Amino acid sequence: MQHNVSRELFDKVILPVYSPAQFIPVRGEGSRIWDQNGVEYIDFAGGIAVNALGHCHPRLIKALQEQSQKLWHVSNVFTNEPALMLAQKLIDHTFADRVFFANSGAEANEAAFKLARYYATKKFHPYKTKIISFYQSFHGRTFFTVSVGGQAKYSDGFGPKPADIVHVPFNDLNAVKAVMDDHTCAVVLEPVQGEGGLASATPEFLNGVRLLCDEYNALLIFDEVQCGMGRTGSLYTYQQYNVIPDILTSAKALGGGFPISAMLTTDQVSSVMHVGVHGTTYGGNPLACAVGCEAFDIINSPDVLSGIEKRRAIFIAKLEEINDKFNVFREYRGKGLLIGAELQPEFHDKARDFLNVATEYKVMILNAGSNVLRFTPSLIISEDEIQEGMNRFAKAVEKVVNA
Ligand code: PLP
C-alpha cells in the first residue's frame, strides 16, 4: 500500500516524544534546507550542533562513498582501519591516550560514568561511587545519563533511579566543596551547558573543581558532546581553559551528521579496564569513522577554527540590531558558534513561539530551555547566509512581539 509521506503521518506512526516542525526537510546543501514543496530554509540549528560542516559537504560525501564501497561493519570482534586512524587523530590533538567509540552522546557518557565508578571502586574502595553533577546539565537519555543530568523532569517517572548522584548549582565552587568527599568518584560537567541555557563555566570554577578532584582522588569528566569539535573556536573547549579532564566525551559534530561518539581518557584511568568490561556492537564502525576522520581534518584546521569568532561577532551584531528595535533579549551567552540569547522576562516561556514563527519566515533556530534562544549553525556558514537568515529572523521577532 502506498502511503502519503506527510507530517500527519508522523503523528500516527512515530512515538509521541517529539514535536517536529510542520514541514519535512528532504534535501540540504551547506546552510540551506529544502522541504517537500521545494521551499528553502536557512539553517541556524545545524541538527543541534551536529552539522558542523553544513549539509552534504562534498568531502564528507566522498569519504562516505569511498568507505561504503569497501567495508561497512565488522563489529568489535575485529578492529578496522578508519577507527584506528580516528582514534590516533583524537589522541594526537588532545590530552588523551585512549579512545572508546560509541554511537551517540548518551552512550559515550554512559561509558564515562561506568568507567569512573569502575576505576574508583577497583583502585580505591567499593563505596567510592558518588557522582557530582550540576543543575541544568544534560548528558543524554539512557537511565544512567538522564539521572546524572541536572533536570529531574527527564529522569522522573521511570522508577528507582541509580543511586549516589548529587546535583549542585553550576559555577558554585563552594557547593561542590560541600558535597565532595572520599566517596566521590567523579565530577561531571559541560564547559558550556548546551541544553540547559548556554551558561559557560568560569575559569576559577573549572580550576577549582580540578583541584578538588585531585585532592579527593575523583575523576574530572568533561561532557563536550555539544560544545566540542570546534564549536566554541578550539578543537575542544577545555583547551581554552587549560584545565585538563581525566575523561572527555565527544559526539554530535564528531561525525558531521553521521552518528558516532567517543570517550577519551588517559592510560592511567583506562588501566583498570579489561576485555569484556564494556562494549557496543556498532561503536567504531568503519563507515562512521571514515566520515569522522574527514570531518576531523576539516574542522581541526586553522581556516575553520579561526573563522568561528568572526562569525559569532556577526551573529551578535545582528542580535543587537534586532534588540535595539524590539528589546527582546536580556543577555547573550555561550561561546563561539554555540550562541544563546536569553529572553527578557516578559518573553519567558515563549522560546518555542520564536522557533515556530522563525520557520514561517524560513529560518531554523533552536531553544535551550524555555527562556533562551539558541543558534548552532554550520561552522563554515557564509556571512551572506548569516545576514539573510538574521533578516528573516528579525521579521519573526517582530511578529512574536506584536502578537
Ligand atoms: N551531552 C550533551 C552535552 C548534549 O548536548 C547531548 C545532546 O544534546 C547529549 C549528551 C546526548 O547526546 P545524544 O542525544 O547523541 O545521546
Short mmCIF file of C-alpha atoms in Angstrom, two decimals, residues 176-384:
data_model
loop_
_atom_site.label_atom_id
_atom_site.label_comp_id
_atom_site.label_asym_id
_atom_site.label_seq_id
_atom_site.Cartn_x
_atom_site.Cartn_y
_atom_site.Cartn_z
CA VAL A 176 30.96 21.40 45.11
CA LYS A 177 33.22 21.62 48.18
CA ALA A 178 30.25 20.98 50.43
CA VAL A 179 29.43 17.62 48.83
CA MET A 180 32.92 16.47 47.80
CA ASP A 181 34.39 13.67 49.93
CA ASP A 182 36.43 10.46 49.75
CA HIS A 183 33.38 8.64 48.40
CA THR A 184 33.28 10.83 45.31
CA CYS A 185 34.38 9.06 42.15
CA ALA A 186 33.74 11.85 39.63
CA VAL A 187 32.60 15.37 38.93
CA VAL A 188 30.97 15.73 35.52
CA LEU A 189 30.23 18.98 33.73
CA GLU A 190 29.74 20.62 30.38
CA PRO A 191 32.22 23.53 29.98
CA VAL A 192 29.32 25.29 28.24
CA GLN A 193 25.92 23.89 29.24
CA GLY A 194 24.21 23.22 25.91
CA GLU A 195 20.64 22.18 26.61
CA GLY A 196 20.48 23.96 29.97
CA GLY A 197 20.68 27.54 28.70
CA LEU A 198 24.24 28.14 27.45
CA ALA A 199 25.94 29.08 30.74
CA SER A 200 29.76 28.93 30.40
CA ALA A 201 31.96 27.67 33.22
CA THR A 202 34.12 30.38 34.75
CA PRO A 203 37.89 29.71 34.67
CA GLU A 204 38.02 29.90 38.50
CA PHE A 205 35.29 27.29 38.76
CA LEU A 206 36.95 24.84 36.36
CA ASN A 207 40.34 25.29 38.03
CA GLY A 208 38.79 24.91 41.47
CA VAL A 209 36.94 21.73 40.52
CA ARG A 210 40.14 20.28 39.06
CA LEU A 211 42.00 20.92 42.33
CA LEU A 212 39.18 19.41 44.39
CA CYS A 213 39.14 16.30 42.19
CA ASP A 214 42.91 15.93 42.67
CA GLU A 215 42.58 16.34 46.43
CA TYR A 216 39.89 13.65 46.73
CA ASN A 217 41.09 11.24 44.02
CA ALA A 218 37.98 11.89 41.95
CA LEU A 219 37.96 11.98 38.16
CA LEU A 220 37.01 15.11 36.26
CA ILE A 221 34.74 14.38 33.31
CA PHE A 222 34.03 16.99 30.66
CA ASP A 223 30.99 16.37 28.51
CA GLU A 224 31.90 18.13 25.27
CA VAL A 225 29.23 16.40 23.24
CA GLN A 226 27.72 19.75 22.29
CA CYS A 227 30.48 22.29 22.94
CA GLY A 228 33.34 20.22 21.48
CA MET A 229 34.73 19.65 17.98
CA GLY A 230 35.37 23.25 17.02
CA ARG A 231 32.02 24.61 18.14
CA THR A 232 33.48 27.18 20.54
CA GLY A 233 36.55 28.09 18.49
CA SER A 234 39.10 25.48 19.63
CA LEU A 235 39.04 21.76 18.89
CA TYR A 236 37.71 21.18 22.42
CA THR A 237 36.54 23.86 24.82
CA TYR A 238 38.77 22.69 27.69
CA GLN A 239 41.75 23.81 25.59
CA GLN A 240 40.67 27.43 26.08
CA TYR A 241 40.65 27.00 29.87
CA ASN A 242 43.85 24.98 30.15
CA VAL A 243 42.12 22.65 32.61
CA ILE A 244 42.72 19.03 31.68
CA PRO A 245 39.99 16.47 32.38
CA ASP A 246 40.54 12.76 33.07
CA ILE A 247 37.72 11.78 30.72
CA LEU A 248 36.14 13.72 27.87
CA THR A 249 33.13 12.77 25.78
CA SER A 250 32.58 13.90 22.21
CA ALA A 251 29.75 13.27 19.72
CA LYS A 252 27.49 15.43 17.54
CA ALA A 253 29.96 17.29 15.25
CA LEU A 254 32.43 14.41 15.50
CA GLY A 255 30.67 12.71 12.59
CA GLY A 256 29.43 15.88 10.87
CA GLY A 257 25.97 14.28 10.70
CA PHE A 258 26.89 10.61 10.74
CA PRO A 259 26.19 9.07 14.17
CA ILE A 260 29.38 8.49 16.14
CA SER A 261 30.68 9.34 19.59
CA ALA A 262 33.87 8.90 21.52
CA MET A 263 35.01 8.73 25.10
CA LEU A 264 38.59 9.91 25.56
CA THR A 265 40.72 9.12 28.59
CA THR A 266 44.25 8.55 29.86
CA ASP A 267 46.39 5.43 30.14
CA GLN A 268 46.18 5.80 33.92
CA VAL A 269 42.36 5.71 34.05
CA SER A 270 41.94 3.10 31.35
CA SER A 271 44.41 0.79 33.10
CA VAL A 272 41.56 -0.75 35.14
CA MET A 273 39.62 -1.86 32.06
CA HIS A 274 39.96 -5.27 30.52
CA VAL A 275 38.29 -7.33 27.83
CA GLY A 276 34.57 -7.69 28.36
CA VAL A 277 34.02 -4.89 30.92
CA HIS A 278 32.19 -2.67 28.43
CA GLY A 279 31.33 -2.73 24.75
CA THR A 280 28.98 -2.00 21.87
CA THR A 281 28.19 -3.66 18.54
CA TYR A 282 28.35 -0.63 16.27
CA GLY A 283 30.81 1.65 18.11
CA GLY A 284 33.78 2.49 15.91
CA ASN A 285 32.26 1.09 12.75
CA PRO A 286 34.24 1.83 9.57
CA LEU A 287 31.59 3.99 7.88
CA ALA A 288 31.17 6.34 10.84
CA CYS A 289 34.90 6.54 11.48
CA ALA A 290 35.78 7.22 7.84
CA VAL A 291 33.39 10.18 7.85
CA GLY A 292 34.69 11.16 11.30
CA CYS A 293 38.30 11.22 10.04
CA GLU A 294 37.37 13.59 7.22
CA ALA A 295 35.22 15.80 9.45
CA PHE A 296 38.06 15.94 11.99
CA ASP A 297 40.61 17.06 9.39
CA ILE A 298 38.35 19.80 8.07
CA ILE A 299 37.21 21.11 11.46
CA ASN A 300 40.64 20.92 13.08
CA SER A 301 42.17 23.32 10.57
CA PRO A 302 43.27 26.92 11.22
CA ASP A 303 40.92 28.01 8.44
CA VAL A 304 37.78 26.70 10.13
CA LEU A 305 38.73 27.34 13.75
CA SER A 306 39.90 30.90 13.12
CA GLY A 307 36.61 31.78 11.38
CA ILE A 308 34.41 31.00 14.34
CA GLU A 309 34.83 34.17 16.43
CA LYS A 310 34.32 36.29 13.30
CA ARG A 311 31.03 34.53 12.60
CA ARG A 312 29.92 34.82 16.22
CA ALA A 313 30.56 38.57 16.06
CA ILE A 314 28.26 38.88 13.03
CA PHE A 315 25.52 36.92 14.80
CA ILE A 316 25.82 39.02 17.96
CA ALA A 317 25.83 42.28 15.97
CA LYS A 318 22.62 41.20 14.20
CA LEU A 319 21.02 40.15 17.50
CA GLU A 320 21.91 43.55 18.96
CA GLU A 321 20.40 45.27 15.94
CA ILE A 322 17.17 43.29 16.46
CA ASN A 323 17.25 44.07 20.16
CA ASP A 324 17.63 47.80 19.56
CA LYS A 325 14.28 47.65 17.78
CA PHE A 326 12.34 45.14 19.87
CA ASN A 327 14.06 44.84 23.27
CA VAL A 328 13.54 41.08 23.50
CA PHE A 329 16.95 39.88 24.67
CA ARG A 330 18.45 40.31 28.11
CA GLU A 331 21.84 38.71 27.59
CA TYR A 332 23.97 36.86 25.01
CA ARG A 333 25.56 33.65 26.16
CA GLY A 334 27.72 30.74 25.10
CA LYS A 335 30.97 30.69 23.20
CA GLY A 336 31.89 30.67 19.52
CA LEU A 337 29.04 29.31 17.43
CA LEU A 338 27.17 27.95 20.44
CA ILE A 339 25.15 31.13 20.81
CA GLY A 340 22.42 31.80 23.34
CA ALA A 341 20.12 34.81 23.57
CA GLU A 342 18.27 34.96 26.86
CA LEU A 343 14.81 36.45 26.51
CA GLN A 344 13.63 39.39 28.59
CA PRO A 345 11.37 38.33 31.49
CA GLU A 346 8.18 39.32 29.62
CA PHE A 347 9.03 36.72 26.97
CA HIS A 348 9.93 33.93 29.38
CA ASP A 349 8.39 30.58 28.44
CA LYS A 350 8.00 31.86 24.87
CA ALA A 351 11.19 30.44 23.33
CA ARG A 352 9.21 27.84 21.36
CA ASP A 353 7.00 30.59 19.90
CA PHE A 354 10.09 32.28 18.43
CA LEU A 355 11.17 28.93 16.97
CA ASN A 356 7.82 28.22 15.40
CA VAL A 357 7.40 31.69 13.92
CA ALA A 358 11.00 31.60 12.65
CA THR A 359 10.09 28.60 10.48
CA GLU A 360 7.22 30.66 9.00
CA TYR A 361 9.92 33.11 7.87
CA LYS A 362 12.10 30.25 6.59
CA VAL A 363 14.85 30.18 9.14
CA MET A 364 15.57 27.30 11.52
CA ILE A 365 16.67 28.11 15.07
CA LEU A 366 16.62 26.28 18.45
CA ASN A 367 15.77 26.93 22.05
CA ALA A 368 17.70 25.87 25.16
CA GLY A 369 15.02 25.63 27.81
CA SER A 370 12.02 27.94 27.69
CA ASN A 371 13.84 31.28 28.12
CA VAL A 372 16.84 31.05 25.81
CA LEU A 373 17.04 31.04 22.01
CA ARG A 374 19.94 29.02 20.65
CA PHE A 375 21.86 29.22 17.38
CA THR A 376 24.22 26.35 16.45
CA PRO A 377 24.88 26.88 12.74
CA SER A 378 27.46 25.28 10.50
CA LEU A 379 30.97 26.38 11.47
CA ILE A 380 31.54 27.36 7.85
CA ILE A 381 28.30 29.24 7.22
CA SER A 382 28.86 32.23 4.90
CA GLU A 383 28.46 35.83 6.01
CA ASP A 384 25.71 36.30 3.42
#
